[in-house]
CSV table of C-alpha atoms in Angstrom, one decimal:
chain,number,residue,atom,x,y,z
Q,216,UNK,CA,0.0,0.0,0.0
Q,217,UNK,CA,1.2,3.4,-0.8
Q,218,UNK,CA,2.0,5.6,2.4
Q,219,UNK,CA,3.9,7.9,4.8
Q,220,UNK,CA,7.0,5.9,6.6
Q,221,UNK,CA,8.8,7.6,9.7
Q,222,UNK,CA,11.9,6.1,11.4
Q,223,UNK,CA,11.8,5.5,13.9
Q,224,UNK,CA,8.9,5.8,15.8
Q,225,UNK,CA,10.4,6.7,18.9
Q,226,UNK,CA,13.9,8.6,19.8
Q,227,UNK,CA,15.7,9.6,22.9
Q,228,UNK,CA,18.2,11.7,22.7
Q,229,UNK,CA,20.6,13.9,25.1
Q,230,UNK,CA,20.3,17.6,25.0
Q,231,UNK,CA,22.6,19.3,22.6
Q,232,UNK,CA,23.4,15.9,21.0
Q,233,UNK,CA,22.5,16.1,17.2
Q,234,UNK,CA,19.3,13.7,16.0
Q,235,UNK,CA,18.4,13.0,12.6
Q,236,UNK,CA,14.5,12.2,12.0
Q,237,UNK,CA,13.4,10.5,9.0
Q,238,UNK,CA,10.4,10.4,6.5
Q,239,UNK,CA,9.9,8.2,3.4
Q,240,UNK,CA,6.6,7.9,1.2
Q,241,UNK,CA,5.9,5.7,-1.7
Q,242,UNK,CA,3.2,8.0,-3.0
Q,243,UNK,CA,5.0,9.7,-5.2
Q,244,UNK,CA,4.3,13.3,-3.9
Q,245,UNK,CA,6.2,16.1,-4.8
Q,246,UNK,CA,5.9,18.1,-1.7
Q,247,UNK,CA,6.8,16.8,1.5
Q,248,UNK,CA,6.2,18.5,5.2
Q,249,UNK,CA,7.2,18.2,8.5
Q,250,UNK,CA,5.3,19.8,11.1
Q,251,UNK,CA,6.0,19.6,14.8
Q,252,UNK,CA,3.4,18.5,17.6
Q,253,UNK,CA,3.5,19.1,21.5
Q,254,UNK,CA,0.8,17.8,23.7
Q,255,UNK,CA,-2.8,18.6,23.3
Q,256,UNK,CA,-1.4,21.2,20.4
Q,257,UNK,CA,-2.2,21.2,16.7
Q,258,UNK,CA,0.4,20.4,14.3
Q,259,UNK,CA,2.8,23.5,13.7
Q,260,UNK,CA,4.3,23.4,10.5
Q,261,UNK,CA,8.3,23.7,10.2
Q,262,UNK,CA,8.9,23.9,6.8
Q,263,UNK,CA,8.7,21.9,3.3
Q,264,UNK,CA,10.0,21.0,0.3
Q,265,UNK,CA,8.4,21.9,-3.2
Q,266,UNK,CA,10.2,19.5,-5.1
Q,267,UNK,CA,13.5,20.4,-4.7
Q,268,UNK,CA,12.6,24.2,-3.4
Q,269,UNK,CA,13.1,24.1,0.5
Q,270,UNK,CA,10.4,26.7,2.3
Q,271,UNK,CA,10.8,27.4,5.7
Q,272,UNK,CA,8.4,29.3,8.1
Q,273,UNK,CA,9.3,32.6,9.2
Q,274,UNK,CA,9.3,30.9,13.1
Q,275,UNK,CA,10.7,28.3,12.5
Q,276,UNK,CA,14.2,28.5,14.8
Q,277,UNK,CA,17.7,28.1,13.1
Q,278,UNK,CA,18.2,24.7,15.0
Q,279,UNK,CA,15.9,22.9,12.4
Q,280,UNK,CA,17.3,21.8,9.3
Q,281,UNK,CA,15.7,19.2,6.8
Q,282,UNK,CA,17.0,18.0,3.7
Q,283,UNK,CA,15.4,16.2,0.7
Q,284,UNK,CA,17.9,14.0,-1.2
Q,285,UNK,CA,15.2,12.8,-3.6
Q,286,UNK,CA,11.2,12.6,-4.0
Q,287,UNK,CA,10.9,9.7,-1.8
Q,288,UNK,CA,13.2,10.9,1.2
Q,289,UNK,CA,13.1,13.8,3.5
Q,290,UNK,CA,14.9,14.4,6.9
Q,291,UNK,CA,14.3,16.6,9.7
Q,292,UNK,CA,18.0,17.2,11.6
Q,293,UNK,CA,17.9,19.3,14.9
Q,294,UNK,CA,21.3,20.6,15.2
Q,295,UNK,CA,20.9,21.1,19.2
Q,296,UNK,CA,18.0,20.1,20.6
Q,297,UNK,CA,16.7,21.4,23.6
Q,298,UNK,CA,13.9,20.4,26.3
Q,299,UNK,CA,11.7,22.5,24.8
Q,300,UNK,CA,11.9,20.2,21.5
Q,301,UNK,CA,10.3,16.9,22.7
Q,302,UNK,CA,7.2,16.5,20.6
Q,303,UNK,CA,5.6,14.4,18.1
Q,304,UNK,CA,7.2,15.0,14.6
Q,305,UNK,CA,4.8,14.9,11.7
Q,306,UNK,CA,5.9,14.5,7.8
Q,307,UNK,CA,3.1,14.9,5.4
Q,308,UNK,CA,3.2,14.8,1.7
Q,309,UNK,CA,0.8,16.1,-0.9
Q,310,UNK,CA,0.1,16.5,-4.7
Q,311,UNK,CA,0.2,19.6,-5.6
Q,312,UNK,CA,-0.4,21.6,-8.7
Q,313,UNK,CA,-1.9,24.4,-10.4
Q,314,UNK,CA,-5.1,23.2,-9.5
Q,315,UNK,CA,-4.9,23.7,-6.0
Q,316,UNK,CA,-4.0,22.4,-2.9
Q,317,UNK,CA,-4.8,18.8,-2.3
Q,318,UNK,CA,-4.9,16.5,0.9
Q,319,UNK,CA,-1.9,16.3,3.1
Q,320,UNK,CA,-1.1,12.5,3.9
Q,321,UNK,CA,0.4,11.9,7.1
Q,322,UNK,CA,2.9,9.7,8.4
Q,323,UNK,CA,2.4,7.8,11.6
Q,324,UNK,CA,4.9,10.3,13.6
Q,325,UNK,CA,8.1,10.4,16.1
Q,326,UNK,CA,7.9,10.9,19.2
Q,327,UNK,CA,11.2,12.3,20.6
Q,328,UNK,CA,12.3,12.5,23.7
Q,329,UNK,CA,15.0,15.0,25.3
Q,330,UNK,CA,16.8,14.3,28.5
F,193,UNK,CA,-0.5,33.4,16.2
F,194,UNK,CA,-0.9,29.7,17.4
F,195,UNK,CA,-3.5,29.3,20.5
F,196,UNK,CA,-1.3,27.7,23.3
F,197,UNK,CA,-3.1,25.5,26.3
F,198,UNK,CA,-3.2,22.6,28.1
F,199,UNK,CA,-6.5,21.4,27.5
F,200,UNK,CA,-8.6,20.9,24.4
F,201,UNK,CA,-12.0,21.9,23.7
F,202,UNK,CA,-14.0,18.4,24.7
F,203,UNK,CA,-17.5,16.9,22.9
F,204,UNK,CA,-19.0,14.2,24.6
F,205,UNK,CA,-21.9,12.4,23.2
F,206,UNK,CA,-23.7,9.1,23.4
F,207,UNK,CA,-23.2,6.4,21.2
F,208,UNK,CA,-25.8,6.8,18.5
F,209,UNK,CA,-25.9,10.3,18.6
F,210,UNK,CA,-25.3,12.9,16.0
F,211,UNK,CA,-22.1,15.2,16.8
F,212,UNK,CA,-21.0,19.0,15.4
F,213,UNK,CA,-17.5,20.1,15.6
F,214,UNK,CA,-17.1,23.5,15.0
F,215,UNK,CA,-14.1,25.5,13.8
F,216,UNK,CA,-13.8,29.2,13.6
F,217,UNK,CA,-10.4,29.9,10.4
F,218,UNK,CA,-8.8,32.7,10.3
F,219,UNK,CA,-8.0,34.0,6.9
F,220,UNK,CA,-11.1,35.1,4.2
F,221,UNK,CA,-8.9,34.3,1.2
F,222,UNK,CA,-8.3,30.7,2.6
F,223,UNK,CA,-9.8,28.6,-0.5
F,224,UNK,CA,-9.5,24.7,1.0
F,225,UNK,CA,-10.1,23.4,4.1
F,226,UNK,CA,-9.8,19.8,5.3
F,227,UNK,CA,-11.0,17.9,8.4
F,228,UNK,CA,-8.6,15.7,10.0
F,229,UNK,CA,-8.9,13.0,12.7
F,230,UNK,CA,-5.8,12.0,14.8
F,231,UNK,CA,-6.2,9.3,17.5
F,232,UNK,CA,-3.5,9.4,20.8
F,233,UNK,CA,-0.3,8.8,19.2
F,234,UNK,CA,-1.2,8.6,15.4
F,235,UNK,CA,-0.4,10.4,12.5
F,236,UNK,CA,-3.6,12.9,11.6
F,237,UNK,CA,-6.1,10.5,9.3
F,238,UNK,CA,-8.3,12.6,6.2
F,239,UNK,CA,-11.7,12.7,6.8
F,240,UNK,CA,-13.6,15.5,4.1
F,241,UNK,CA,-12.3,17.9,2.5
F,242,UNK,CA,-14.2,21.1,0.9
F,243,UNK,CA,-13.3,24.2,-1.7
F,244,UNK,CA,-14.3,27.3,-0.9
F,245,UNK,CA,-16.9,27.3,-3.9
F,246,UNK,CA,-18.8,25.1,-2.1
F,247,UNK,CA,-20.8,25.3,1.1
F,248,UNK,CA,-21.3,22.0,1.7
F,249,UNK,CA,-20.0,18.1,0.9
F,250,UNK,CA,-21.6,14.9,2.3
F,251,UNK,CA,-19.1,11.6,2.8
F,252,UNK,CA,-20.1,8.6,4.6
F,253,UNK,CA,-21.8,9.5,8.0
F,254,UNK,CA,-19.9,13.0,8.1
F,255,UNK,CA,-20.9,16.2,6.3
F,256,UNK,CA,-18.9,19.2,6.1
F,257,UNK,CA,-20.6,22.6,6.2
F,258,UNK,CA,-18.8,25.9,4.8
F,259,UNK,CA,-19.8,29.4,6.4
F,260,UNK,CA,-17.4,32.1,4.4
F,261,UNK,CA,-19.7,35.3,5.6
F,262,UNK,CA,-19.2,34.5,9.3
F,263,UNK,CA,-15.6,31.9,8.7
F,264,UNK,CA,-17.1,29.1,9.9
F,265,UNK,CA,-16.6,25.2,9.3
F,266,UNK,CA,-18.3,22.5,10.6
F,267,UNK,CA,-17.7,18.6,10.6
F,268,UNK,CA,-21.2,16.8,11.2
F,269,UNK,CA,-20.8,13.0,12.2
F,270,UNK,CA,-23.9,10.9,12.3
F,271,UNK,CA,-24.6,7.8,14.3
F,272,UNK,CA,-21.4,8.5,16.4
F,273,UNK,CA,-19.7,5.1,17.5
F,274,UNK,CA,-17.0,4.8,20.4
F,275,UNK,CA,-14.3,4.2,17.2
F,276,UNK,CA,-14.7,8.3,16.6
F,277,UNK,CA,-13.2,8.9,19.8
F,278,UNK,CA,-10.2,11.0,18.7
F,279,UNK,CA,-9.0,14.7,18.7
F,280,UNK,CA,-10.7,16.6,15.2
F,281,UNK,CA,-8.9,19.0,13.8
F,282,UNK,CA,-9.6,21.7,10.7
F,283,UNK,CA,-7.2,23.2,8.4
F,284,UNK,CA,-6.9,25.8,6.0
F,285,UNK,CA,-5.1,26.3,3.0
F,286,UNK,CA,-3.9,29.9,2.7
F,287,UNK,CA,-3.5,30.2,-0.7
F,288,UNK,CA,0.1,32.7,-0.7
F,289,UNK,CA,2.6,31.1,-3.0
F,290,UNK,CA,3.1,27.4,-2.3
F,291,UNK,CA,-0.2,25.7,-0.3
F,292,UNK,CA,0.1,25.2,3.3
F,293,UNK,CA,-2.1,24.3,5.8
F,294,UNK,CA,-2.8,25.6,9.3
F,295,UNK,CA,-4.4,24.1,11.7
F,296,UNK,CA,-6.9,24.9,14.1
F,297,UNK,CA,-6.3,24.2,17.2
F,298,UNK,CA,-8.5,21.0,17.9
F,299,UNK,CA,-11.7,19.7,19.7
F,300,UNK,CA,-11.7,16.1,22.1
F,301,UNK,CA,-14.7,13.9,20.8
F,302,UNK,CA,-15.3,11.5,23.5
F,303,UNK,CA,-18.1,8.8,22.7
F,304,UNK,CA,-19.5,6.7,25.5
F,305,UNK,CA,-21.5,3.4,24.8
């Protein structure tokens, strides 16, 4: 079945030690999203890639970085994280053209974890 | 900017019950909003979708309602079960350069048998 795949699920990792988050869809989408979740919050959405053009929002801090190596992959890095980082880590993809936007399909999520 | 809080607006209803989420957007030129359902520690799921040249779309047991004068959306579930316990959100696309969606900032749905 076509779909959103995030690795891993779950991540722990030390503050100010580098984490790498990743997102894969078979879908064939040519933009891809990651948003960032905290607890009873809606999704906030970092940036995302338009193909190959890279879009970040304006509030988005410095310490997020994502890359997209090809349609399929996309990766969220956090440089530093802090405490304030844990959350649930959304990737989303979508189809869309001229048209108008379209659905955003959403992965299952990572849930990291700072100590 | 993004509402911040603890606690999320609840709806609790019987099994068998019709529910209506309500969602108040924020932008008149918005031209595409979607409903999305995200159960505890799941990736938000689609439910309906509707353009702004509509004011209404039916899917199977839910119904989305479009308000542009007042900026108003509204998911209608029918027959509610315990399975549509889960957090609802709406989002709308702002349609400035690329398509992005923001969200609103949720409502509980909590069905008892």
């Amino acid at each position: 079945d076509a779909m959103v795949i995030q690795n891993p699920r779950y991540q722990v990792t030390q503050f100010g030690k580098p984490v790498t988050l990743s997102c894969s869809q078979t879908l064939n989408h040519n933009v891809m999203y990651w948003y960032q979740q905290k607890s009873s919050q809606a999704p906030k959405l970092l940036f995302h890639y338009y193909d190959k053009d890279f879009n970040n929002e304006a509030d988005t801090p410095d310490n997020f970085q994502s890359r997209r190596p090809n349609t399929s992959f996309c990766f969220l890095d956090i440089r530093s994280p802090g405490l304030g980082d844990a959350a649930m880590y959304l990737c989303a993809t979508s189809r869309d053209s001229l048209a108008g936007a379209t659905e955003q399909f959403f992965g299952p999520g990572t849930r990291l974890t700072v100590l | 900017g993004e509402s911040v809080g603890l606690h999320l607006p609840t709806l609790s209803v019987q099994e068998g019950d019709n529910s209506i989420i309500n969602c108040a957007y924020s932008n008149s030129a918005s031209d595409y909003f979607i409903w999305y359902k995200q159960e505890s520690g799941k990736g938000p799921q689609f439910i309906i979708d509707i353009r702004s040249n509509m004011d209404k779309r039916q899917g199977q047991r839910v119904t989305v309602l479009l308000n542009k004068t007042v900026k108003h959306l509204s998911l209608q579930i029918a027959a509610t079960q315990p399975g549509d316990s889960a957090v609802y959100f709406c989002a709308e696309n702002k349609p400035s350069g690329y398509s992005t969606l923001t969200f609103g900032k949720g409502t509980m749905l909590l069905v008892s048998p």
